[in-house]
Amino acid sequence: MSAIPAPGPIEHGLRFIADHLGGLLALYDAKTQSCLFANRAYAQAFGCDAQTVLGRSFAELIGPTAWRLVQPQLERLLQTRQPVHHGLDLLAVDGASRWNQVDLTPQLDVDGGVSAVLVQLSYKAPRLAADFAVLESEARLDKFMQASVEGIAFHCEGMITDANPPLCDLLGYRLQDLLGRPALDFVAPRCRDRVAAVMEARDELTFESEMMHRDGHGIAVELIVRSMERGAERLRMCIVRDIRERLAAQARIQYLARHDGLTSLLNRSAFMEQVQTLILQASAAAQLKPTPQQFALLFIDLDNFKRVNDSLGHLEGDKVLKTVAERISECLRGTDLVARFGGDEFVILLGDVQSRADVLVVLMALLAVVEVPVNADGCVLTVTPSIGVAMYPTHGARAEDLIQHADMAMYLAKAKGRASYCFYEPSQADSAYAELVLESQLVQAIERNEFVLYFQPQVSAATGELVGAEALLRWRHPQRGLLGPDVFIDVAERHRLMLDLGAWVMRAAAEQARVWHQSGIAPVRIAVNLSRMEFRLDGFAELVAEVLNDLGVPGAWLELELTERMLMDEIASAPATLAALRAQGLTVSVDDFGTGYTSLAHLTRLPLDKLKIDQSFVAPLPNDQGAAAIVRAVIQMAAGLGLQVSAEGVRTAAQRDLLLEWGCDGLQGEMIGEPMSAQAFEHWLAQR
């Protein structure tokens, strides 16, 4: 410890005064809490003299028990820079002298900070044991206030007497700004009457309210109000709990219960609830109006949206859905409702429409804006909608009925092609019921093995020699007899039964090829028509390989026929799939060529073996010049690309001769042979 300079006359005088004052005085450094000065009585009370007391800490001199009581008060002084008066039970080292009051006074520097603390110990009056218990309880309460993470305030007759740091931080005030002010000053105006009533009634309860921050914004809080005594005062204690995060979480949960998390549109349950409410209101109003109010319910499904997810992934698919949702919303009035039902399905309620013409205006706008290309992962995508419409009250008096009927109409719109719409008609319900029955029967037919393959011969145009046979699916219906695919294929595809049917056709055709090759009856390729659903399957080429391996059939014995639309719909994945099929020895041909929308640029990049000219171009030959020009162009193009070309639907010798003259490789049609059972096909072949 450095040498202390000898005191001058002024210091002697000050010490003389301090030594002869009643009570104990000491000055402590605010940062180190070490003693800078003590009068004789203070030093002697702790077994020291004026020199040995210097440098010792406050805690060291008064002992741990008293320090636990004094420390919170000292921390409070350092924070508020205000004097503190506190009771305690402090015994001198001789065991005879006792002090029960400590006064702490801050000494401020030129910057307003606390540089030192003046400590004065005094004895006010004798205290009973109960008094000391109260003092200790108060010290514990002070310590709790300082340690609590929640705001705490005390007020007496509505005037704030104390507050802890968390409350000061919450409201943006210093403690000295709060002390002595009415508690209601810090309550939001709209909540003051309630809080004032609680204060006046001295109720002890918990309730939600709102406090005001210093900058003027409101803070949602929960107030826990209690009455208590602190020393001689009867006070009200209020715990102030910030509940903004809790309320925000509750609001988010309530929002998500009624809205779609991706697009923020209404979800199914909230939409149905609101539609039913509007219907009830319209029904009640209809009792007073001669003309009932009309609504239009639109069911929207995005065409081939699965391709977006399959090719770009679900994250990019979600971006497309959000863009579509925004565009749909922008087309509507503020009174209309729009919801996402899940996946790529959206539903709209147009309120108070006068006629179908009003609905058509919205339909045209929706078809136009949804079809605008969307940029996803650097790819420009065009997503088109199919829209079904049901009108209230004409097509249903309940929300469920309107949804069901709009859904039916949407499927009919989808069947017409992309970017189309359809209004519901009652006859569609009969059609839907018939489809439901047919679907059920198809499931049973697959289980009961009621399907059979028929075969139509394919011959060389030059020699008439058999070069192949096309396998055509037939259903031996127990009541309706033999049915062609046009009766049931659409239903099978809509209800994903085509996967099971397609697998059966592939296996049955491979088995028949094996029989005919091994017997030598017809050692030719058998052509199988693929469905869109099959070709889209992940790992389709591997499934074909599995069938061939199971049956011991080489790929060269089968030919797979795909439509132009299938190829274009899957243009991203088609080249790899086709290459994998051809690598197994299978022949790949494009069926019904000329009726689709194949890009010639794409055609040159697809690994194909054959083009089949659709019978709609062959039928008008030889008299129709337009059909003749198309057929000749297809044959010449196929030759230029190194592809085989065959014609379907050949019915006359004139057609046969003309196709042969133009260079067509193969022929198929009634003139050669109708589709036949395997037994009839073998008999036809034997007759040739």
XYZ file of C-alpha atoms in Angstrom:
688
model
C 0.000 0.000 0.000
C 1.474 3.400 -1.020
C 2.402 5.939 1.692
C -0.439 8.271 2.688
C 0.627 11.953 2.621
C 0.608 13.786 5.944
C -2.691 15.588 6.486
C -2.789 19.365 6.377
C -4.620 21.706 8.737
C -7.911 21.427 6.792
C -7.817 17.629 6.842
C -7.054 17.783 10.618
C -10.032 20.008 11.090
C -12.353 17.738 9.060
C -11.204 14.651 10.933
C -11.716 16.496 14.260
C -15.293 17.282 13.215
C -15.951 13.742 11.996
C -14.519 12.146 15.139
C -16.750 14.203 17.409
C -20.018 13.757 15.459
C -22.540 11.301 16.788
C -22.661 8.147 14.742
C -20.282 6.252 12.538
C -19.051 7.699 9.227
C -16.965 6.207 6.440
C -16.262 6.978 2.768
C -15.832 4.057 0.317
C -14.571 3.979 -3.262
C -17.574 3.202 -5.544
C -15.688 0.795 -7.801
C -13.432 -1.100 -5.373
C -15.656 -0.628 -2.304
C -12.478 -0.109 -0.248
C -12.451 2.384 2.631
C -11.047 5.837 1.785
C -11.841 7.461 5.165
C -13.494 6.528 8.479
C -14.030 8.489 11.685
C -12.654 7.170 14.970
C -15.987 5.668 16.120
C -16.447 3.794 12.807
C -12.904 2.386 12.864
C -13.095 1.341 16.507
C -16.465 -0.310 16.035
C -14.758 -2.781 13.712
C -11.551 -3.177 15.781
C -9.423 -0.775 13.723
C -7.952 2.686 14.013
C -8.017 5.566 11.552
C -5.087 4.108 9.560
C -5.686 0.355 9.642
C -9.300 0.738 8.501
C -8.178 2.318 5.220
C -8.259 0.017 2.182
C -10.512 -2.575 3.806
C -13.761 -3.412 2.000
C -17.229 -2.699 3.291
C -18.152 -6.391 3.128
C -15.028 -7.374 5.072
C -15.784 -4.931 7.913
C -19.519 -5.552 8.468
C -19.399 -9.326 7.892
C -21.283 -11.644 5.466
C -24.677 -11.556 7.231
C -24.971 -7.772 7.213
C -23.414 -7.588 3.725
C -26.218 -9.755 2.268
C -28.656 -7.093 3.493
C -26.656 -4.075 2.426
C -25.363 -5.268 -0.985
C -28.734 -4.908 -2.852
C -29.097 -1.392 -1.456
C -25.612 -0.450 -2.598
C -26.302 -1.812 -6.089
C -29.532 0.160 -6.158
C -27.645 3.365 -5.252
C -25.068 2.783 -7.986
C -27.840 2.300 -10.539
C -30.104 5.189 -9.490
C -27.452 7.557 -8.036
C -29.974 8.352 -5.288
C -29.500 8.091 -1.464
C -30.693 4.876 0.177
C -31.905 4.417 3.751
C -32.134 0.870 4.980
C -32.605 -0.990 8.216
C -30.318 -3.773 9.400
C -29.097 -5.486 12.536
C -25.348 -4.850 12.904
C -23.280 -5.790 15.997
C -19.900 -4.237 16.867
C -16.820 -6.408 17.490
C -17.180 -5.925 21.256
C -20.633 -7.533 21.105
C -22.167 -4.647 23.073
C -22.850 -1.908 20.527
C -25.573 -2.385 17.881
C -26.667 -0.340 14.883
C -29.957 -0.710 13.050
C -29.895 1.965 10.348
C -27.531 2.442 7.391
C -27.661 5.537 5.231
C -25.850 5.432 1.873
C -25.169 8.703 0.079
C -23.532 8.892 -3.371
C -20.698 11.291 -4.140
C -20.970 12.284 -7.798
C -18.076 13.236 -10.075
C -18.152 16.011 -12.672
C -19.711 13.611 -15.231
C -22.548 12.677 -12.897
C -21.201 9.209 -12.110
C -20.863 7.795 -8.593
C -17.224 8.059 -7.495
C -17.630 7.302 -3.763
C -20.295 6.294 -1.245
C -20.692 7.863 2.199
C -21.794 5.260 4.769
C -23.428 6.370 8.004
C -24.393 3.839 10.687
C -26.742 4.911 13.432
C -28.958 3.606 16.172
C -32.540 4.863 15.933
C -34.458 3.003 18.564
C -34.532 -0.428 20.145
C -35.891 -3.106 17.808
C -37.618 -6.300 18.669
C -36.763 -9.589 17.042
C -39.848 -9.227 14.883
C -38.528 -5.908 13.582
C -35.285 -7.518 12.492
C -37.243 -10.303 10.788
C -39.139 -7.648 8.828
C -35.873 -5.990 7.844
C -34.451 -9.275 6.623
C -37.677 -9.987 4.701
C -37.414 -6.579 3.041
C -33.836 -7.295 2.062
C -34.906 -10.565 0.484
C -37.679 -8.754 -1.395
C -35.206 -6.148 -2.642
C -32.890 -8.895 -3.831
C -35.812 -10.641 -5.563
C -36.765 -7.410 -7.331
C -33.248 -6.944 -8.621
C -32.895 -10.577 -9.731
C -36.343 -10.976 -11.352
C -36.498 -10.985 -15.145
C -40.043 -9.624 -15.026
C -40.960 -6.053 -14.278
C -41.994 -5.259 -10.698
C -43.396 -1.983 -9.360
C -44.661 -0.810 -5.977
C -47.115 2.022 -5.618
C -48.809 3.659 -2.675
C -52.147 5.345 -3.285
C -51.421 5.123 -6.992
C -47.979 6.771 -6.823
C -44.927 4.690 -7.800
C -42.544 4.181 -4.865
C -40.167 1.605 -6.351
C -39.465 -0.353 -9.536
C -36.870 -2.845 -10.646
C -34.495 -2.610 -13.647
C -36.489 -4.992 -15.942
C -39.532 -2.709 -15.672
C -37.404 0.346 -16.408
C -35.992 -1.444 -19.484
C -39.455 -2.536 -20.624
C -40.881 1.002 -20.466
C -37.722 2.847 -21.535
C -37.473 5.019 -18.398
C -34.867 5.496 -15.664
C -35.934 4.693 -12.106
C -35.865 8.377 -11.097
C -38.268 9.074 -13.998
C -40.780 6.625 -12.518
C -40.544 7.374 -8.796
C -43.292 9.635 -7.453
C -45.369 9.562 -10.663
C -48.924 8.149 -10.948
C -48.869 4.526 -12.064
C -51.728 5.229 -14.497
C -49.414 7.550 -16.488
C -47.715 4.443 -17.877
C -50.932 2.555 -18.773
C -52.357 2.785 -22.309
C -55.319 5.214 -22.402
C -57.786 2.529 -23.505
C -56.894 0.395 -20.464
C -56.773 3.068 -17.761
C -60.373 2.736 -16.593
C -59.937 -0.989 -15.981
C -56.610 -0.569 -14.155
C -57.982 2.345 -12.076
C -60.958 0.206 -11.036
C -58.636 -2.612 -9.928
C -56.502 -0.164 -7.933
C -59.527 1.426 -6.268
C -61.107 -1.907 -5.347
C -57.727 -3.220 -4.140
C -58.453 -6.426 -6.055
C -55.825 -9.121 -6.140
C -55.981 -10.691 -9.575
C -54.196 -11.370 -12.854
C -55.366 -9.723 -16.076
C -54.105 -8.600 -19.463
C -53.569 -4.920 -20.210
C -51.341 -2.578 -22.183
C -48.504 -0.334 -21.014
C -46.999 2.596 -22.890
C -43.309 2.774 -23.792
C -41.532 6.076 -23.529
C -41.487 6.399 -27.325
C -45.265 6.018 -27.485
C -45.823 2.443 -28.674
C -48.034 0.072 -26.722
C -46.750 -3.044 -24.953
C -49.100 -5.951 -24.302
C -48.611 -7.108 -20.712
C -50.072 -9.369 -18.071
C -50.473 -7.643 -14.682
C -50.329 -9.675 -11.464
C -51.555 -7.396 -8.680
C -51.124 -8.005 -4.942
C -51.351 -5.945 -1.701
C -48.574 -6.049 0.890
C -46.866 -4.174 3.694
C -43.347 -2.877 3.384
C -42.083 -1.398 6.643
C -44.802 0.898 7.908
C -46.304 1.392 4.446
C -49.231 -0.486 2.938
C -48.290 -0.930 -0.695
C -49.594 -2.459 -3.899
C -47.147 -4.679 -5.775
C -47.606 -5.272 -9.495
C -45.671 -7.808 -11.542
C -45.582 -6.677 -15.175
C -45.100 -9.590 -17.611
C -44.332 -8.856 -21.280
C -46.681 -11.100 -23.302
C -46.031 -9.797 -26.809
C -44.279 -12.970 -27.954
C -46.988 -15.151 -26.425
C -49.770 -13.173 -28.117
C -47.889 -13.232 -31.428
C -47.502 -17.030 -31.179
C -51.203 -17.417 -30.363
C -52.144 -15.168 -33.272
C -49.911 -17.210 -35.594
C -51.519 -20.457 -34.450
C -54.996 -19.003 -34.982
C -53.959 -17.709 -38.405
C -52.551 -21.067 -39.519
C -55.716 -22.792 -38.325
C -57.598 -20.869 -41.025
C -54.981 -20.194 -43.699
C -52.679 -22.143 -45.983
C -49.118 -21.913 -44.710
C -47.552 -21.645 -48.187
C -49.795 -19.131 -49.991
C -51.536 -17.417 -47.021
C -54.881 -18.043 -48.725
C -57.813 -19.445 -46.780
C -57.594 -23.191 -46.168
C -60.340 -25.706 -46.900
C -62.132 -25.598 -43.534
C -62.143 -21.779 -43.269
C -63.341 -21.427 -46.867
C -66.155 -23.942 -46.425
C -67.228 -22.238 -43.210
C -67.408 -18.817 -44.839
C -69.203 -20.124 -47.923
C -71.835 -21.826 -45.781
C -72.307 -18.592 -43.791
C -72.831 -16.629 -47.028
C -75.297 -19.244 -48.239
C -77.310 -18.982 -45.010
C -77.369 -15.193 -45.320
C -78.453 -15.404 -48.960
C -81.142 -17.949 -48.079
C -82.528 -15.667 -45.384
C -82.441 -12.663 -47.728
C -84.245 -14.673 -50.421
C -87.377 -14.624 -48.245
C -87.522 -10.849 -48.721
C -86.299 -10.525 -52.330
C -88.058 -11.782 -55.465
C -84.704 -12.530 -57.165
C -82.364 -14.796 -55.165
C -78.728 -13.834 -54.797
C -76.325 -15.846 -56.987
C -72.779 -17.031 -56.256
C -70.298 -18.749 -58.535
C -67.903 -21.344 -57.148
C -64.801 -21.989 -59.272
C -62.635 -25.087 -58.803
C -59.150 -24.669 -60.341
C -56.602 -27.416 -60.968
C -53.227 -26.738 -62.600
C -52.543 -28.879 -65.663
C -49.602 -31.282 -65.383
C -48.230 -29.511 -62.319
C -46.650 -32.781 -61.202
C -44.047 -32.256 -63.936
C -42.819 -29.103 -62.206
C -42.225 -30.934 -58.927
C -40.705 -33.958 -60.644
C -38.299 -31.982 -62.814
C -37.388 -28.997 -60.594
C -38.207 -30.221 -57.087
C -40.826 -29.222 -54.531
C -39.111 -25.969 -53.508
C -39.397 -24.571 -57.026
C -42.899 -26.047 -57.253
C -43.845 -24.118 -54.116
C -42.573 -20.890 -55.710
C -44.825 -21.510 -58.708
C -47.821 -22.145 -56.442
C -47.196 -18.886 -54.547
C -46.963 -16.983 -57.836
C -50.214 -18.535 -59.092
C -51.939 -17.725 -55.783
C -50.879 -14.070 -56.062
C -52.121 -13.845 -59.645
C -55.475 -15.392 -58.786
C -55.944 -12.995 -55.870
C -55.145 -9.987 -58.070
C -57.989 -10.953 -60.448
C -60.645 -10.881 -57.729
C -62.646 -8.262 -55.878
C -62.150 -7.658 -52.181
C -65.496 -9.347 -51.462
C -64.594 -12.584 -53.252
C -63.097 -15.555 -51.431
C -60.136 -17.645 -52.571
C -58.614 -20.711 -50.917
C -55.987 -23.333 -51.563
C -57.460 -26.779 -51.022
C -54.092 -28.523 -51.148
C -51.614 -29.543 -53.818
C -52.313 -27.503 -56.945
C -56.047 -27.029 -56.297
C -57.543 -23.569 -55.716
C -61.178 -22.660 -55.079
C -62.869 -19.276 -55.572
C -66.273 -17.936 -54.536
C -67.493 -15.014 -56.633
C -70.124 -13.281 -54.554
C -73.282 -11.646 -55.904
C -72.979 -12.376 -59.639
C -75.874 -11.512 -61.908
C -75.318 -14.003 -64.737
C -72.882 -16.413 -66.349
C -71.553 -13.490 -68.344
C -70.165 -11.993 -65.113
C -68.427 -15.284 -64.379
C -66.995 -15.504 -67.895
C -65.205 -12.180 -67.424
C -63.386 -13.607 -64.403
C -62.732 -16.929 -66.148
C -61.057 -15.210 -69.089
C -58.924 -13.125 -66.734
C -57.875 -16.195 -64.730
C -56.977 -18.195 -67.832
C -54.904 -15.269 -69.084
C -52.944 -14.399 -65.931
C -52.291 -17.935 -64.674
C -50.875 -18.926 -68.060
C -48.259 -16.135 -67.990
C -44.840 -17.879 -67.858
C -43.241 -18.294 -64.430
C -39.481 -18.193 -63.871
C -38.452 -21.103 -61.631
C -34.816 -22.045 -61.097
C -33.854 -20.300 -64.312
C -36.505 -22.180 -66.312
C -39.458 -20.356 -67.870
C -42.551 -22.478 -67.199
C -46.084 -22.084 -68.484
C -48.695 -23.399 -66.068
C -52.272 -23.606 -67.337
C -55.475 -24.017 -65.308
C -58.535 -26.188 -65.806
C -61.576 -24.565 -64.193
C -64.961 -26.001 -63.220
C -67.862 -23.719 -62.262
C -70.969 -24.365 -60.148
C -73.660 -21.712 -59.545
C -75.635 -21.082 -56.350
C -78.516 -21.790 -55.908
C -78.973 -23.538 -59.270
C -76.322 -26.229 -58.685
C -76.547 -26.698 -54.935
C -77.761 -25.180 -51.677
C -74.816 -26.371 -49.561
C -71.114 -25.609 -49.747
C -70.327 -29.340 -50.080
C -72.661 -29.696 -53.076
C -71.162 -26.709 -54.865
C -67.624 -28.010 -54.346
C -68.549 -31.476 -55.605
C -70.274 -30.132 -58.718
C -67.513 -27.614 -59.526
C -64.991 -30.454 -59.145
C -66.946 -32.581 -61.635
C -67.038 -29.700 -64.103
C -63.291 -29.152 -63.657
C -62.553 -32.750 -64.697
C -64.630 -32.266 -67.825
C -62.710 -29.077 -68.552
C -59.434 -30.961 -68.121
C -60.658 -33.639 -70.539
C -61.199 -30.940 -73.190
C -57.522 -29.960 -73.012
C -55.324 -27.418 -71.320
C -56.449 -23.937 -70.229
C -60.141 -24.714 -70.426
C -63.271 -24.207 -68.324
C -66.634 -25.906 -67.975
C -69.908 -25.026 -66.214
C -71.584 -27.814 -64.282
C -74.674 -29.395 -65.774
C -76.984 -31.791 -63.879
C -76.329 -34.486 -66.462
C -72.751 -34.548 -65.245
C -73.927 -36.023 -61.949
C -75.343 -39.028 -63.798
C -72.080 -39.350 -65.664
C -70.131 -39.138 -62.402
C -72.243 -41.891 -60.848
C -71.742 -44.084 -63.895
C -68.005 -43.472 -63.665
C -68.032 -44.414 -59.974
C -69.768 -47.713 -60.818
C -67.345 -48.364 -63.679
C -64.349 -47.671 -61.439
C -65.601 -50.202 -58.901
C -66.141 -52.784 -61.638
C -62.656 -52.158 -63.033
C -61.093 -52.887 -59.663
C -62.986 -56.170 -59.514
C -62.121 -56.983 -63.146
C -58.396 -56.691 -62.403
C -58.801 -58.984 -59.388
C -60.880 -61.497 -61.398
C -58.590 -61.435 -64.470
C -61.410 -60.395 -66.823
C -59.074 -58.731 -69.327
C -57.713 -60.241 -72.518
C -55.417 -59.153 -75.356
C -56.492 -58.988 -78.974
C -53.889 -58.736 -81.724
C -53.958 -56.818 -85.015
C -51.409 -57.909 -87.645
C -48.771 -55.559 -89.069
C -47.294 -56.415 -92.479
C -44.547 -55.223 -94.782
C -45.899 -52.811 -97.414
C -43.513 -54.253 -100.003
C -43.991 -58.006 -99.465
C -47.137 -58.413 -97.361
C -45.102 -60.527 -94.927
C -46.101 -60.445 -91.254
C -43.656 -58.191 -89.383
C -45.475 -57.595 -86.113
C -48.721 -57.510 -84.160
C -50.238 -54.766 -82.019
C -51.640 -55.920 -78.663
C -55.026 -54.297 -77.953
C -56.734 -54.517 -74.554
C -60.268 -55.870 -74.221
C -62.516 -56.364 -71.178
C -64.789 -59.391 -70.933
C -67.473 -57.634 -68.900
C -69.774 -60.131 -67.139
C -72.949 -58.264 -68.186
C -71.953 -56.043 -71.130
C -69.804 -58.486 -73.061
C -66.524 -57.665 -74.779
C -65.631 -53.972 -74.305
C -63.004 -51.957 -76.151
C -60.625 -49.594 -74.334
C -62.573 -46.470 -75.345
C -65.206 -47.480 -72.747
C -62.919 -47.706 -69.730
C -59.386 -46.352 -70.390
C -60.199 -42.737 -69.420
C -61.711 -43.867 -66.113
C -58.757 -46.154 -65.458
C -56.303 -43.305 -66.025
C -58.200 -40.809 -63.858
C -58.260 -43.230 -60.933
C -54.697 -44.587 -61.312
C -55.964 -48.055 -62.232
C -53.971 -47.748 -65.452
C -50.780 -48.675 -63.623
C -52.168 -52.095 -62.737
C -53.724 -52.520 -66.179
C -50.546 -51.434 -67.955
C -48.439 -53.874 -65.933
C -50.864 -56.674 -66.830
C -50.746 -55.795 -70.565
C -46.931 -55.700 -70.576
C -46.660 -59.108 -68.925
C -49.403 -60.705 -71.067
C -47.851 -59.408 -74.305
C -44.400 -60.668 -73.285
C -45.813 -64.113 -72.451
C -47.600 -64.292 -75.837
C -44.411 -63.240 -77.647
C -42.537 -66.021 -75.875
C -45.167 -68.623 -76.915
C -45.185 -67.538 -80.576
C -41.397 -67.320 -80.824
C -40.738 -70.643 -79.149
C -43.429 -72.402 -81.214
C -42.399 -70.650 -84.435
C -46.040 -69.643 -85.107
C -45.348 -65.887 -85.223
C -41.737 -64.995 -84.382
C -42.393 -61.246 -84.668
C -42.461 -58.225 -82.348
C -45.616 -57.512 -80.370
C -46.393 -53.796 -79.961
C -47.769 -52.534 -76.646
C -49.433 -49.131 -76.168
C -48.088 -47.288 -73.139
C -50.243 -44.988 -70.991
C -49.109 -41.550 -69.885
C -49.210 -42.712 -66.269
C -46.857 -45.628 -66.940
C -44.336 -43.565 -68.877
C -44.186 -40.997 -66.060
C -43.252 -43.577 -63.457
C -39.827 -43.170 -61.909
C -37.723 -46.141 -62.971
C -40.151 -47.251 -65.713
C -37.330 -48.730 -67.793
C -36.230 -50.808 -64.798
C -39.779 -52.150 -64.374
C -39.833 -53.262 -68.025
C -36.465 -54.976 -67.558
C -37.835 -56.797 -64.524
C -40.792 -58.169 -66.540
C -38.499 -59.325 -69.341
C -36.131 -61.051 -66.913
C -38.964 -62.745 -65.024
C -40.370 -64.244 -68.242
C -37.068 -64.851 -70.001
C -38.104 -62.699 -72.965
C -35.546 -60.592 -74.888
C -36.429 -56.947 -75.445
C -36.252 -57.393 -79.219
C -39.566 -59.291 -79.091
C -41.491 -56.210 -77.896
C -42.264 -52.785 -79.318
C -43.482 -49.891 -77.157
C -45.843 -47.301 -78.676
C -46.087 -43.780 -77.205
C -48.150 -40.784 -78.308
C -46.661 -37.437 -79.291
C -48.284 -35.750 -76.297
C -46.712 -38.198 -73.875
C -43.285 -37.440 -75.276
C -43.748 -33.666 -75.141
C -45.230 -33.735 -71.638
C -42.172 -35.609 -70.398
C -39.634 -34.022 -72.745
C -37.186 -33.418 -69.876
C -36.970 -37.100 -68.902
C -38.094 -38.823 -72.125
C -34.697 -39.048 -73.882
C -33.073 -40.887 -70.963
C -36.045 -43.242 -70.543
C -36.220 -44.035 -74.267
C -32.484 -44.640 -74.430
C -32.712 -47.066 -71.485
C -35.550 -48.984 -73.197
C -33.746 -49.220 -76.529
C -30.621 -50.405 -74.723
C -32.656 -53.468 -73.699
C -33.414 -54.184 -77.385
C -36.987 -52.826 -77.402
C -38.296 -50.934 -80.432
C -39.793 -47.503 -79.665
C -42.420 -45.993 -81.966
C -44.579 -42.858 -81.973
C -48.261 -43.788 -82.330
C -50.911 -41.604 -84.049
C -48.181 -39.368 -85.464
C -49.441 -36.054 -86.852
C -52.302 -35.599 -84.377
C -50.196 -34.186 -81.544
C -47.847 -31.255 -81.225
C -44.368 -32.723 -81.492
C -41.684 -30.099 -82.010
C -39.535 -31.181 -84.936
C -36.498 -29.889 -83.070
C -37.314 -32.268 -80.229
C -38.020 -35.106 -82.639
C -34.449 -35.048 -83.885
C -33.147 -35.447 -80.313
C -35.435 -38.307 -79.232
C -34.053 -41.858 -79.592
C -36.885 -43.410 -81.695
C -37.221 -46.273 -84.178
C -40.560 -45.761 -85.922
C -43.367 -43.307 -86.721
C -46.939 -44.576 -87.136
C -49.134 -42.366 -89.345
C -52.543 -41.874 -87.737
C -55.508 -43.458 -89.513
C -57.274 -40.068 -89.702
C -54.760 -39.122 -92.439
C -54.935 -42.525 -94.171
C -58.746 -42.745 -94.327
C -59.245 -39.907 -96.911
C -56.639 -41.354 -99.276
C -56.252 -41.389 -102.195
C -58.737 -38.567 -103.029
C -57.911 -35.948 -100.358
C -54.955 -33.869 -101.541
C -54.325 -32.316 -98.110
C -54.144 -35.716 -96.401
C -51.951 -37.009 -99.222
C -49.517 -34.122 -98.792
C -49.246 -34.724 -95.048
C -48.719 -38.471 -95.415
C -46.051 -38.045 -98.107
C -44.283 -35.399 -95.961
C -44.246 -37.676 -92.910
C -42.855 -40.594 -94.918
C -40.119 -38.435 -96.454
C -39.253 -36.897 -93.081
C -39.032 -40.341 -91.435
C -36.721 -41.539 -94.184
C -34.546 -38.475 -93.717
C -34.311 -39.134 -89.976
C -33.512 -42.807 -90.508
C -36.819 -43.953 -88.969
C -39.174 -46.713 -90.049
C -42.696 -45.524 -90.906
C -45.963 -47.471 -90.939
C -49.570 -46.521 -91.615
C -52.650 -47.394 -89.529
C -56.233 -47.760 -90.731
C -55.489 -49.149 -94.225
C -58.854 -50.268 -95.661
C -58.467 -50.344 -99.457
C -56.049 -51.634 -102.056
C -55.742 -48.104 -103.454
C -54.511 -46.855 -100.091
C -52.084 -49.753 -99.858
C -50.655 -49.146 -103.307
C -50.277 -45.403 -102.758
C -48.497 -45.869 -99.427
C -46.158 -48.419 -100.989
C -45.397 -46.034 -103.852
C -44.482 -43.236 -101.411
C -42.088 -45.497 -99.499
C -44.133 -46.514 -96.443
C -42.529 -49.505 -94.678
C -45.448 -51.149 -92.888
C -49.226 -51.402 -93.032
C -51.933 -52.079 -90.468
C -55.714 -51.967 -90.839
C -58.915 -53.735 -91.763
C -57.665 -54.686 -95.196
C -54.859 -56.700 -93.605
C -56.754 -57.985 -90.573
C -59.096 -56.916 -87.771
C -57.989 -57.184 -84.089
C -58.306 -60.892 -83.130
C -57.905 -63.156 -80.135
C -54.637 -65.081 -79.976
C -56.354 -68.240 -81.251
C -58.062 -66.394 -84.118
C -54.769 -64.659 -84.955
C -53.024 -68.031 -85.270
C -55.857 -69.308 -87.498
C -55.653 -66.161 -89.685
C -51.910 -66.641 -90.008
C -52.339 -70.298 -90.961
C -54.827 -69.345 -93.695
C -52.258 -66.929 -95.186
